[in-house]
Amino acid sequence: MTTGFFIAIEGGEGAGKSTQANLLAKHLQSLGFEVVTTREPGGTHTAEKIRDILLDPKIDDMPATTEALLFAAARADHAANLIRPALERGAVVICDRYIESSVAYQGAARGLGVDYIRQLSAWATHDLMPDFTIYIDVPVTDSAERMEGTDRMEIQSRDFHTLVHQAFRDIASNSNSAHVQIDGTRDREDIAEQISTAVTEAMKSR
Ligand code: TYD
């Protein structure tokens, strides 16, 4: 049983998720909440080590199944050792990427199957699901423009990132009300405002 509130922020590369996570954290802190901001893959000692493997651009022969299992393994550690304990003491957890990233990247773009990957993540986390998900939608950019642009996932082809983008949109449009889609091309303050309004509503109506 958890008493906190778990928010996931999802989107493709360069969607400004971490900036928005920090702005939302400041907003919620100013309202008196304990806020924990974290990210995936990573967030705990073990998960950060798995992240190093997952994002190492020198590894060019990782099977998609290994990749999916490593993301799930990182998530299992993160959920057990950081997210669940924080929620149990009543904190708001804001996570930069969570299960929907696995569904979009490994399930859809790698072709492993969205239902299969969803089940894997659910199993790995003992069904720890976000209370609210924010999807920030931005157009797919060329890899050259794609942020700092050199990790193993960022250097995947434009076609791969187009599949990721389409998958995120499909998930967002098929989701229930515990999900909001935000136009990530608008200005930073505008996006932050929309996110805090949506989160306040979601927290009230829980
Ligand atoms: P990161 O630098 O954190 O990405 P960003 O700053 O764009 O959010 O790198 C994480 C990469 O891992 C990113 O390309 C998305 C990918 N990823 C997956 O493929 N599956 C997952 O389950 C997660 C959490 C991330």
Coordinates of C-alpha atoms and ligand atoms in Angstrom, one line a residue:
M1 CA 0.0 0.0 0.0
T2 CA 1.5 3.3 -1.0
T3 CA 0.3 6.8 0.1
G4 CA 2.5 8.9 -2.2
F5 CA 1.9 9.9 -5.8
F6 CA 3.9 8.4 -8.7
I7 CA 4.3 10.6 -11.9
A8 CA 6.1 9.3 -15.0
I9 CA 7.3 11.7 -17.8
E10 CA 7.6 10.1 -21.2
G11 CA 8.7 11.2 -24.7
G12 CA 11.3 10.8 -27.4
E13 CA 14.8 12.3 -27.3
G14 CA 15.1 16.0 -26.8
A15 CA 11.5 16.5 -25.6
G16 CA 12.7 18.5 -22.6
K17 CA 11.5 15.9 -20.0
S18 CA 14.2 16.5 -17.5
T19 CA 13.7 20.3 -17.5
Q20 CA 10.0 19.8 -17.0
A21 CA 10.6 17.2 -14.3
N22 CA 12.6 19.8 -12.4
L23 CA 10.1 22.6 -12.9
L24 CA 7.3 20.3 -11.7
A25 CA 9.3 19.3 -8.7
K26 CA 9.9 22.9 -7.7
H27 CA 6.2 23.6 -8.1
L28 CA 5.2 20.7 -5.9
Q29 CA 7.8 21.5 -3.3
S30 CA 6.5 25.0 -3.0
L31 CA 3.1 23.4 -2.2
G32 CA 4.8 21.5 0.7
F33 CA 5.2 18.0 -0.8
E34 CA 8.3 15.9 -0.4
V35 CA 9.4 15.3 -4.0
V36 CA 11.8 12.8 -5.3
T37 CA 13.0 13.2 -8.9
T38 CA 14.6 10.3 -10.6
R39 CA 15.2 8.8 -14.1
E40 CA 15.3 5.6 -16.0
P41 CA 17.4 3.7 -16.8
G42 CA 19.1 4.5 -13.5
G43 CA 18.1 6.1 -10.2
T44 CA 19.9 3.6 -8.0
H45 CA 23.5 2.3 -7.8
T46 CA 22.8 -0.9 -9.6
A47 CA 20.4 0.6 -12.1
E48 CA 23.0 3.3 -13.0
K49 CA 25.6 0.5 -13.6
I50 CA 23.1 -1.2 -15.9
R51 CA 22.5 2.2 -17.6
D52 CA 26.2 2.4 -18.5
I53 CA 26.0 -0.9 -20.3
L54 CA 22.7 0.0 -22.1
L55 CA 23.9 3.4 -23.4
D56 CA 27.5 2.3 -24.2
P57 CA 27.9 3.2 -28.0
K58 CA 30.8 0.8 -28.2
I59 CA 28.4 -2.1 -27.8
D60 CA 27.0 -2.8 -31.3
D61 CA 25.9 -6.4 -31.0
M62 CA 23.4 -6.4 -28.2
P63 CA 20.4 -8.5 -29.0
A64 CA 17.0 -6.7 -28.6
T65 CA 16.1 -9.3 -25.9
T66 CA 19.2 -8.5 -23.9
E67 CA 18.4 -4.8 -24.1
A68 CA 14.8 -5.4 -23.0
L69 CA 15.8 -7.6 -20.0
L70 CA 18.5 -5.0 -18.9
F71 CA 16.0 -2.2 -19.0
A72 CA 13.6 -4.4 -17.0
A73 CA 16.4 -5.4 -14.6
A74 CA 17.3 -1.7 -14.0
R75 CA 13.6 -0.9 -13.4
A76 CA 13.2 -3.8 -10.9
D77 CA 16.0 -2.4 -8.8
H78 CA 14.8 1.2 -9.1
A79 CA 11.2 0.3 -8.2
A80 CA 12.2 -1.9 -5.2
N81 CA 15.0 0.3 -3.8
L82 CA 14.0 3.9 -4.6
I83 CA 10.5 4.4 -6.0
R84 CA 8.4 2.1 -3.7
P85 CA 10.1 3.2 -0.5
A86 CA 9.6 6.9 -1.4
L87 CA 5.9 6.3 -2.2
E88 CA 5.5 4.4 1.1
R89 CA 6.7 7.4 3.1
G90 CA 4.2 9.6 1.2
A91 CA 6.5 11.4 -1.3
V92 CA 5.6 12.5 -4.8
V93 CA 8.0 10.6 -7.2
I94 CA 8.7 12.2 -10.6
C95 CA 10.4 9.7 -12.9
D96 CA 12.0 10.8 -16.2
R97 CA 10.9 7.7 -18.3
Y98 CA 9.3 4.5 -17.0
I99 CA 7.4 1.6 -18.5
E100 CA 6.0 3.4 -21.6
S101 CA 9.6 3.9 -22.7
S102 CA 10.1 0.2 -22.8
V103 CA 6.8 -0.3 -24.5
A104 CA 7.7 2.2 -27.2
Y105 CA 11.4 1.5 -27.7
Q106 CA 11.7 -2.3 -27.1
G107 CA 8.1 -3.4 -27.6
A108 CA 7.3 -1.3 -30.7
A109 CA 10.5 0.0 -32.3
R110 CA 12.6 -3.2 -31.6
G111 CA 9.6 -5.3 -32.5
L112 CA 9.5 -7.4 -29.4
G113 CA 5.8 -6.9 -28.9
V114 CA 4.1 -4.2 -26.7
D115 CA 2.0 -6.6 -24.6
Y116 CA 5.0 -8.8 -23.9
I117 CA 7.1 -5.9 -22.8
R118 CA 4.4 -4.4 -20.7
Q119 CA 4.1 -7.8 -18.9
L120 CA 7.8 -8.0 -18.4
S121 CA 7.9 -4.5 -16.8
A122 CA 4.8 -5.4 -14.6
W123 CA 6.5 -8.6 -13.4
A124 CA 9.8 -6.8 -12.8
T125 CA 8.2 -4.1 -10.6
H126 CA 5.5 -6.2 -8.9
D127 CA 3.0 -4.1 -10.7
L128 CA 4.3 -0.7 -9.6
M129 CA 2.5 1.6 -12.1
P130 CA 2.5 5.4 -12.3
D131 CA -0.6 7.2 -10.8
F132 CA -0.2 9.7 -13.7
T133 CA 1.8 9.8 -16.9
I134 CA 2.8 12.9 -18.8
Y135 CA 3.7 12.4 -22.5
I136 CA 5.6 15.3 -24.1
D137 CA 5.2 15.1 -27.8
V138 CA 7.9 16.5 -30.1
P139 CA 8.6 15.7 -33.8
V140 CA 11.4 13.3 -34.6
T141 CA 14.7 15.1 -35.3
D142 CA 17.7 13.9 -37.3
S143 CA 20.3 12.2 -35.2
A144 CA 22.7 15.1 -35.7
E145 CA 20.2 17.4 -33.9
R146 CA 19.2 14.9 -31.3
M147 CA 20.6 16.5 -28.2
E148 CA 24.1 15.6 -27.1
G149 CA 23.5 12.6 -29.4
T150 CA 26.1 9.9 -28.9
D151 CA 24.7 7.2 -26.7
R152 CA 23.8 3.7 -28.0
M153 CA 20.0 4.5 -28.2
E154 CA 20.4 8.0 -29.6
I155 CA 22.5 6.8 -32.5
Q156 CA 19.7 4.4 -33.7
S157 CA 18.3 5.3 -37.2
R158 CA 15.7 7.9 -37.9
D159 CA 13.3 5.1 -38.8
F160 CA 13.7 3.6 -35.4
H161 CA 13.0 6.9 -33.7
T162 CA 10.0 7.4 -35.9
L163 CA 8.6 4.1 -34.7
V164 CA 9.2 5.2 -31.1
H165 CA 7.3 8.4 -31.8
Q166 CA 4.4 6.6 -33.3
A167 CA 4.2 4.2 -30.5
F168 CA 4.2 6.9 -27.8
R169 CA 1.3 8.6 -29.7
D170 CA -0.6 5.3 -29.9
I171 CA -0.1 4.7 -26.2
A172 CA -1.2 8.2 -25.3
S173 CA -4.3 8.1 -27.5
N174 CA -5.4 4.7 -26.1
S175 CA -4.8 5.6 -22.5
N176 CA -7.3 6.4 -19.8
S177 CA -7.6 9.7 -18.0
A178 CA -4.5 9.1 -15.9
H179 CA -2.5 10.3 -18.8
V180 CA -2.0 13.7 -20.5
Q181 CA -0.4 14.5 -23.9
I182 CA 1.4 17.8 -24.1
D183 CA 2.7 19.6 -27.2
G184 CA 6.4 19.8 -26.6
T185 CA 7.0 22.4 -29.3
R186 CA 5.4 25.1 -27.1
D187 CA 7.5 27.3 -24.9
R188 CA 8.9 26.0 -21.7
E189 CA 6.8 28.0 -19.3
D190 CA 3.6 27.2 -21.2
I191 CA 4.4 23.5 -21.0
A192 CA 5.2 23.7 -17.3
E193 CA 1.9 25.5 -16.6
Q194 CA -0.1 22.8 -18.5
I195 CA 1.8 20.0 -16.6
S196 CA 1.2 21.5 -13.2
T197 CA -2.5 22.0 -13.9
A198 CA -2.9 18.4 -15.1
V199 CA -1.0 17.0 -12.1
T200 CA -2.9 19.1 -9.6
E201 CA -6.2 17.8 -11.1
A202 CA -4.9 14.2 -11.1
M203 CA -3.7 14.5 -7.5
K204 CA -7.1 15.9 -6.4
S205 CA -9.1 13.3 -8.1
R206 CA -7.2 10.3 -6.8
Ligands
TYD1 P1 18.6 9.3 -21.7 O1 19.9 10.0 -21.9 O2 18.1 9.2 -20.3 O3 17.5 9.8 -22.6 P2 16.7 11.1 -22.7 O4 17.6 12.2 -22.1 O5 16.3 11.3 -24.1 O6 15.5 10.9 -21.8 O7 18.8 7.8 -22.3 C1 17.9 6.8 -22.1 C2 17.7 6.1 -23.5 O8 17.2 4.8 -23.2 C3 16.7 6.8 -24.4 O9 17.2 6.7 -25.7 C4 15.5 6.0 -24.3 C5 16.0 4.6 -23.9 N1 15.1 3.8 -23.1 C6 14.6 2.6 -23.7 O10 14.9 2.3 -24.8 N2 13.8 1.8 -22.9 C7 13.5 2.1 -21.6 O11 12.7 1.4 -21.0 C8 14.0 3.4 -21.1 C9 13.7 3.7 -19.7 C10 14.8 4.1 -21.9

